[in-house]
mmCIF file of C-alpha atoms and ligand atoms in Angstrom:
data_model
loop_
_atom_site.group_PDB
_atom_site.id
_atom_site.type_symbol
_atom_site.label_atom_id
_atom_site.label_comp_id
_atom_site.label_asym_id
_atom_site.label_seq_id
_atom_site.Cartn_x
_atom_site.Cartn_y
_atom_site.Cartn_z
ATOM 1 C CA MET A 1 0.036 -0.124 0.116
ATOM 2 C CA THR A 2 1.517 3.346 -1.437
ATOM 3 C CA PHE A 3 1.386 6.513 -3.255
ATOM 4 C CA ASN A 4 2.698 6.013 -6.228
ATOM 5 C CA GLY A 5 4.749 3.073 -5.296
ATOM 6 C CA THR A 6 6.865 4.655 -2.703
ATOM 7 C CA VAL A 7 7.483 4.994 0.876
ATOM 8 C CA PRO A 8 6.998 8.128 1.619
ATOM 9 C CA GLY A 9 4.976 9.046 -0.843
ATOM 10 C CA PRO A 10 5.977 12.169 -3.342
ATOM 11 C CA LEU A 11 6.961 15.164 -1.710
ATOM 12 C CA ILE A 12 4.812 18.313 -2.896
ATOM 13 C CA PHE A 13 5.997 21.561 -3.227
ATOM 14 C CA ALA A 14 3.847 24.585 -3.633
ATOM 15 C CA GLU A 15 3.439 28.187 -3.445
ATOM 16 C CA LYS A 16 1.211 29.774 -0.700
ATOM 17 C CA GLY A 17 -2.135 30.747 -2.828
ATOM 18 C CA GLU A 18 -1.527 27.938 -5.338
ATOM 19 C CA VAL A 19 -4.092 25.714 -6.263
ATOM 20 C CA LEU A 20 -3.484 21.947 -6.331
ATOM 21 C CA ASN A 21 -5.137 19.418 -8.751
ATOM 22 C CA VAL A 22 -4.913 16.018 -7.653
ATOM 23 C CA THR A 23 -6.471 12.712 -8.817
ATOM 24 C CA LEU A 24 -6.769 10.327 -6.482
ATOM 25 C CA ARG A 25 -6.631 6.867 -8.864
ATOM 26 C CA ASN A 26 -7.116 3.669 -6.645
ATOM 27 C CA GLU A 27 -4.909 0.686 -8.841
ATOM 28 C CA GLY A 28 -5.081 -1.463 -5.229
ATOM 29 C CA ASP A 29 -7.899 -4.183 -4.071
ATOM 30 C CA ILE A 30 -9.319 -2.571 -1.314
ATOM 31 C CA VAL A 31 -10.518 1.053 -0.981
ATOM 32 C CA HIS A 32 -8.671 3.976 -0.044
ATOM 33 C CA SER A 33 -8.543 7.471 0.164
ATOM 34 C CA LEU A 34 -6.394 10.644 0.638
ATOM 35 C CA ASN A 35 -6.639 13.238 3.604
ATOM 36 C CA PHE A 36 -4.509 16.383 2.825
ATOM 37 C CA HIS A 37 -3.702 18.591 6.022
ATOM 38 C CA ALA A 38 -2.404 21.421 3.916
ATOM 39 C CA ALA A 39 -6.123 22.245 2.865
ATOM 40 C CA PHE A 40 -8.907 23.744 4.601
ATOM 41 C CA GLY A 41 -12.551 22.280 4.753
ATOM 42 C CA PRO A 42 -13.845 18.779 4.178
ATOM 43 C CA SER A 43 -14.306 19.267 0.310
ATOM 44 C CA GLN A 44 -10.525 20.544 -0.716
ATOM 45 C CA ALA A 45 -8.968 18.253 2.129
ATOM 46 C CA LEU A 46 -10.359 15.170 1.832
ATOM 47 C CA SER A 47 -11.170 12.821 -0.828
ATOM 48 C CA GLY A 48 -14.071 10.666 0.873
ATOM 49 C CA SER A 49 -13.308 6.775 0.218
ATOM 50 C CA VAL A 50 -12.449 5.945 -3.366
ATOM 51 C CA GLU A 51 -13.081 2.468 -4.305
ATOM 52 C CA GLN A 52 -10.807 0.217 -6.081
ATOM 53 C CA GLY A 53 -10.502 0.230 -9.960
ATOM 54 C CA SER A 54 -11.975 3.906 -9.673
ATOM 55 C CA SER A 55 -10.633 7.457 -9.507
ATOM 56 C CA LYS A 56 -11.289 10.771 -8.021
ATOM 57 C CA SER A 57 -10.316 14.141 -8.866
ATOM 58 C CA TRP A 58 -10.429 17.463 -7.075
ATOM 59 C CA THR A 59 -8.846 21.269 -6.240
ATOM 60 C CA MET A 60 -7.711 22.528 -3.168
ATOM 61 C CA ARG A 61 -6.253 26.001 -2.648
ATOM 62 C CA LEU A 62 -3.001 26.287 -0.685
ATOM 63 C CA ASP A 63 -3.114 28.983 1.797
ATOM 64 C CA PHE A 64 -1.584 28.214 4.760
ATOM 65 C CA PRO A 65 2.447 27.972 4.093
ATOM 66 C CA GLY A 66 4.203 25.458 6.245
ATOM 67 C CA ALA A 67 5.228 21.860 5.958
ATOM 68 C CA PHE A 68 2.147 19.610 6.253
ATOM 69 C CA LEU A 69 1.507 15.743 6.331
ATOM 70 C CA TYR A 70 -0.999 13.904 3.529
ATOM 71 C CA HIS A 71 -1.916 10.344 4.505
ATOM 72 C CA CYS A 72 -4.875 7.505 3.467
ATOM 73 C CA ASP A 73 -7.821 7.748 5.642
ATOM 74 C CA GLY A 74 -8.819 4.067 4.446
ATOM 75 C CA ASP A 75 -12.364 3.682 4.164
ATOM 76 C CA ASN A 76 -13.769 6.820 6.116
ATOM 77 C CA LEU A 77 -11.267 6.528 9.134
ATOM 78 C CA ASN A 78 -11.576 2.553 9.222
ATOM 79 C CA GLY A 79 -8.324 1.047 8.295
ATOM 80 C CA MET A 80 -6.673 4.296 8.307
ATOM 81 C CA TRP A 81 -3.938 3.199 11.239
ATOM 82 C CA GLU A 82 -2.913 0.211 8.651
ATOM 83 C CA HIS A 83 -2.771 2.346 5.626
ATOM 84 C CA VAL A 84 -0.488 4.940 7.283
ATOM 85 C CA ALA A 85 1.823 2.355 8.972
ATOM 86 C CA SER A 86 1.813 0.904 5.578
ATOM 87 C CA GLY A 87 3.219 3.673 4.088
ATOM 88 C CA MET A 88 0.758 5.614 2.891
ATOM 89 C CA TYR A 89 1.470 9.216 3.977
ATOM 90 C CA GLY A 90 4.077 11.725 2.290
ATOM 91 C CA GLY A 91 4.697 15.282 2.737
ATOM 92 C CA ILE A 92 3.600 18.389 1.407
ATOM 93 C CA VAL A 93 4.940 22.115 1.827
ATOM 94 C CA VAL A 94 3.537 25.171 1.304
ATOM 95 C CA ARG A 95 6.371 28.262 0.412
ATOM 96 C CA GLU A 96 5.789 31.784 1.050
ATOM 97 C CA GLU A 97 8.103 33.757 -1.315
ATOM 98 C CA SER A 98 10.562 34.799 1.514
ATOM 99 C CA ASP A 99 11.353 31.307 2.481
ATOM 100 C CA PRO A 100 15.002 30.521 1.492
ATOM 101 C CA VAL A 101 15.541 28.046 -1.370
ATOM 102 C CA GLY A 102 18.194 25.541 -1.703
ATOM 103 C CA ASN A 103 19.749 23.245 0.681
ATOM 104 C CA GLU A 104 16.872 21.423 1.427
ATOM 105 C CA PHE A 105 16.229 18.366 2.883
ATOM 106 C CA TYR A 106 13.346 15.929 3.193
ATOM 107 C CA VAL A 107 13.057 13.577 5.962
ATOM 108 C CA ALA A 108 9.733 11.089 6.860
ATOM 109 C CA PHE A 109 9.386 9.242 9.756
ATOM 110 C CA SER A 110 6.543 6.566 10.214
ATOM 111 C CA GLU A 111 6.003 2.956 12.156
ATOM 112 C CA ILE A 112 5.665 -0.452 11.152
ATOM 113 C CA TYR A 113 3.488 -2.826 12.960
ATOM 114 C CA GLY A 114 3.861 -6.504 11.842
ATOM 115 C CA THR A 115 1.886 -9.153 11.610
ATOM 116 C CA LYS A 116 -0.899 -10.478 12.908
ATOM 117 C CA SER A 117 -5.088 -9.002 13.110
ATOM 118 C CA HIS A 118 -7.279 -8.879 15.764
ATOM 119 C CA PRO A 119 -11.052 -8.463 15.839
ATOM 120 C CA PRO A 120 -13.292 -6.593 15.666
ATOM 121 C CA PHE A 121 -10.159 -4.679 13.600
ATOM 122 C CA LEU A 122 -9.408 -7.206 11.234
ATOM 123 C CA GLY A 123 -7.390 -4.442 9.189
ATOM 124 C CA ASN A 124 -7.243 -5.224 5.479
ATOM 125 C CA ALA A 125 -9.231 -8.369 5.610
ATOM 126 C CA SER A 126 -11.971 -6.420 6.819
ATOM 127 C CA MET A 127 -11.628 -3.725 3.686
ATOM 128 C CA PRO A 128 -14.239 -4.006 1.106
ATOM 129 C CA GLY A 129 -13.012 -6.564 -1.906
ATOM 130 C CA SER A 130 -10.148 -7.877 0.399
ATOM 131 C CA THR A 131 -9.488 -11.651 0.263
ATOM 132 C CA ASN A 132 -6.193 -10.803 1.936
ATOM 133 C CA ALA A 133 -5.678 -11.445 5.744
ATOM 134 C CA SER A 134 -4.058 -8.550 6.962
ATOM 135 C CA THR A 135 -0.555 -8.315 7.951
ATOM 136 C CA PHE A 136 -1.088 -5.453 10.660
ATOM 137 C CA ASP A 137 -0.715 -6.480 14.139
ATOM 138 C CA ILE A 138 -3.265 -4.200 15.811
ATOM 139 C CA GLU A 139 -2.103 -5.346 19.302
ATOM 140 C CA LYS A 140 0.964 -3.722 18.678
ATOM 141 C CA PHE A 141 -0.448 -0.825 17.624
ATOM 142 C CA LEU A 142 -2.438 -0.090 20.359
ATOM 143 C CA ALA A 143 0.044 -0.818 23.030
ATOM 144 C CA ARG A 144 2.649 1.768 20.921
ATOM 145 C CA GLN A 145 4.790 -1.213 20.250
ATOM 146 C CA PRO A 146 5.924 -0.998 16.661
ATOM 147 C CA ASP A 147 8.906 -3.303 15.220
ATOM 148 C CA LEU A 148 10.355 -0.904 13.805
ATOM 149 C CA VAL A 149 10.620 2.830 12.467
ATOM 150 C CA LEU A 150 11.607 3.968 9.411
ATOM 151 C CA THR A 151 13.645 6.814 8.293
ATOM 152 C CA ASN A 152 12.479 7.700 4.532
ATOM 153 C CA GLY A 153 11.028 4.374 4.257
ATOM 154 C CA MET A 154 13.828 2.075 5.599
ATOM 155 C CA ALA A 155 15.189 1.516 9.366
ATOM 156 C CA PHE A 156 18.602 2.417 9.395
ATOM 157 C CA LYS A 157 18.632 3.592 6.208
ATOM 158 C CA HIS A 158 20.931 6.521 7.229
ATOM 159 C CA ILE A 159 22.807 5.277 9.809
ATOM 160 C CA PRO A 160 26.135 3.539 9.289
ATOM 161 C CA PHE A 161 27.196 2.696 13.043
ATOM 162 C CA ALA A 162 27.058 3.103 16.313
ATOM 163 C CA GLY A 163 29.949 2.907 18.867
ATOM 164 C CA THR A 164 33.890 3.826 18.823
ATOM 165 C CA GLN A 165 35.405 1.494 21.050
ATOM 166 C CA SER A 166 32.902 -0.916 20.532
ATOM 167 C CA LYS A 167 31.961 -0.435 16.990
ATOM 168 C CA MET A 168 28.521 -1.964 16.182
ATOM 169 C CA VAL A 169 27.279 -1.486 12.123
ATOM 170 C CA LEU A 170 23.977 -0.749 11.585
ATOM 171 C CA ASN A 171 23.855 -0.310 7.926
ATOM 172 C CA SER A 172 27.029 -0.514 5.454
ATOM 173 C CA ASP A 173 25.236 1.224 2.882
ATOM 174 C CA ALA A 174 23.915 3.775 4.866
ATOM 175 C CA GLU A 175 23.088 7.245 2.890
ATOM 176 C CA VAL A 176 24.083 9.991 5.344
ATOM 177 C CA PHE A 177 23.730 13.722 4.323
ATOM 178 C CA HIS A 178 26.081 15.822 3.622
ATOM 179 C CA VAL A 179 26.304 19.934 4.539
ATOM 180 C CA GLY A 180 28.696 23.023 4.575
ATOM 181 C CA ALA A 181 29.949 24.064 8.124
ATOM 182 C CA GLY A 182 28.038 27.281 8.835
ATOM 183 C CA GLN A 183 25.480 27.170 6.030
ATOM 184 C CA PRO A 184 21.952 27.420 6.447
ATOM 185 C CA THR A 185 20.165 24.428 5.855
ATOM 186 C CA THR A 186 16.257 23.564 5.352
ATOM 187 C CA TRP A 187 14.908 20.644 6.798
ATOM 188 C CA TYR A 188 11.568 19.407 6.380
ATOM 189 C CA LEU A 189 10.842 16.613 9.058
ATOM 190 C CA PHE A 190 7.770 14.767 9.000
ATOM 191 C CA ASN A 191 5.940 12.194 11.297
ATOM 192 C CA ALA A 192 3.425 9.517 9.559
ATOM 193 C CA GLY A 193 3.081 8.572 13.342
ATOM 194 C CA PRO A 194 0.819 6.655 13.144
ATOM 195 C CA ARG A 195 1.209 6.589 17.250
ATOM 196 C CA ASN A 196 4.320 7.622 18.484
ATOM 197 C CA PRO A 197 5.599 11.279 19.145
ATOM 198 C CA ILE A 198 9.245 12.127 18.377
ATOM 199 C CA ALA A 199 11.361 14.426 20.486
ATOM 200 C CA PHE A 200 13.689 15.174 17.514
ATOM 201 C CA ASN A 201 17.099 16.230 18.275
ATOM 202 C CA PHE A 202 20.136 16.930 15.975
ATOM 203 C CA GLY A 203 23.066 15.138 18.510
ATOM 204 C CA GLY A 204 26.352 17.335 18.141
ATOM 205 C CA GLY A 205 25.632 20.100 20.511
ATOM 206 C CA LEU A 206 23.253 23.209 19.974
ATOM 207 C CA VAL A 207 22.154 24.275 16.754
ATOM 208 C CA GLN A 208 20.983 27.299 15.251
ATOM 209 C CA ILE A 209 17.133 26.830 14.476
ATOM 210 C CA SER A 210 14.794 29.448 12.779
ATOM 211 C CA SER A 211 11.570 28.881 12.017
ATOM 212 C CA ALA A 212 10.372 30.594 8.449
ATOM 213 C CA GLY A 213 10.710 34.670 9.404
ATOM 214 C CA GLU A 214 11.524 34.289 12.985
ATOM 215 C CA GLU A 215 14.497 35.119 15.333
ATOM 216 C CA PRO A 216 17.201 32.350 15.409
ATOM 217 C CA VAL A 217 16.924 30.527 18.712
ATOM 218 C CA TYR A 218 19.251 27.719 19.888
ATOM 219 C CA ASP A 219 17.528 24.684 20.739
ATOM 220 C CA GLU A 220 18.255 21.011 22.004
ATOM 221 C CA VAL A 221 15.024 18.997 21.437
ATOM 222 C CA LEU A 222 11.891 19.760 19.333
ATOM 223 C CA SER A 223 8.580 17.669 19.408
ATOM 224 C CA ILE A 224 6.977 16.537 16.223
ATOM 225 C CA PRO A 225 3.506 14.650 16.832
ATOM 226 C CA PRO A 226 2.491 12.277 14.947
ATOM 227 C CA GLY A 227 0.574 13.356 11.706
ATOM 228 C CA SER A 228 2.575 16.475 11.836
ATOM 229 C CA GLY A 229 5.260 18.097 9.346
ATOM 230 C CA THR A 230 7.247 20.902 10.456
ATOM 231 C CA THR A 231 10.043 22.991 8.698
ATOM 232 C CA LEU A 232 13.405 23.930 10.356
ATOM 233 C CA GLN A 233 15.987 26.237 9.396
ATOM 234 C CA VAL A 234 19.519 24.765 10.487
ATOM 235 C CA THR A 235 23.172 25.733 10.786
ATOM 236 C CA PHE A 236 25.710 23.416 11.634
ATOM 237 C CA PRO A 237 28.283 25.637 13.416
ATOM 238 C CA GLU A 238 31.448 23.522 12.657
ATOM 239 C CA PRO A 239 32.668 20.435 10.877
ATOM 240 C CA GLY A 240 31.833 16.894 12.316
ATOM 241 C CA ALA A 241 29.006 14.593 12.425
ATOM 242 C CA TYR A 242 25.707 15.221 13.658
ATOM 243 C CA PHE A 243 22.860 12.847 14.241
ATOM 244 C CA GLY A 244 19.408 14.042 13.763
ATOM 245 C CA ASN A 245 17.486 11.429 16.217
ATOM 246 C CA ASP A 246 14.592 10.901 18.113
ATOM 247 C CA HIS A 247 16.109 11.577 21.669
ATOM 248 C CA ASP A 248 13.493 8.837 23.106
ATOM 249 C CA ALA A 249 16.495 6.400 23.801
ATOM 250 C CA ALA A 250 15.198 3.359 22.242
ATOM 251 C CA SER A 251 14.593 4.712 19.047
ATOM 252 C CA LEU A 252 17.994 4.560 17.578
ATOM 253 C CA LEU A 253 17.186 0.351 18.171
ATOM 254 C CA TYR A 254 14.154 0.557 15.948
ATOM 255 C CA GLY A 255 16.037 2.438 13.170
ATOM 256 C CA SER A 256 15.062 6.024 13.528
ATOM 257 C CA GLY A 257 17.543 8.335 12.937
ATOM 258 C CA PHE A 258 20.191 10.110 10.476
ATOM 259 C CA VAL A 259 23.731 11.440 10.088
ATOM 260 C CA VAL A 260 24.497 14.535 9.016
ATOM 261 C CA ILE A 261 28.322 15.366 8.203
ATOM 262 C CA ALA A 262 29.036 18.768 8.107
ATOM 263 C CA GLU A 263 32.340 20.129 5.944
HETATM 264 CU CU1 CU B 301 -5.430 3.445 1.600
#
């Protein structure tokens, strides 16, 4: 279950005031939908349930700048949790003219809950048209116990190792981010959840963080609730390795986080 075949779904950029034309074509075998947090009012923000094999087109006016999540609502909320945890989410960024351009990074977190279903929430097995048993574990979901936390669609995608004296290799093919020391960067960070908040921190000391149009502040931890996005203007003060992480200390073990090398 994905939007356009990727987890996370495509990042959408728009200018404030733009009108976005959306077509949701359901090529799956169960009901899906779209919920755009960036739009105002149900007629623009919600697709409603779109049956398998059919499509729906509509328009929305993006009058509110910021970084917002979009996601599947399942069949009018039924199954929404499973569809989001399966990867049906993405980010939409609505820019103002004054926003900086360039040195931009997109990072989305989400949780995975495997593999058994439980009545009365039968997951996909309960969706109209479904012939498949669910692979979603509602008990783990209700207990906030994900198997993995994905960073841009994969656990440990952006973390090569932990430890120096006792090195634990996590992903020898990890993709780390590269930035210029002292250079301003923009981070669009999304937490699809669907359950746990993120205590976001850039390990490596304080970083200068400013929201668009506001005076810079120096901060340590910033909360990103499930179902939300945020934009950070960050300057990494000196060369070195920084770790964008959920400071909930267990999150690294679930695969969450990303390394930034400033040069
Ligand atoms: Cu869906």
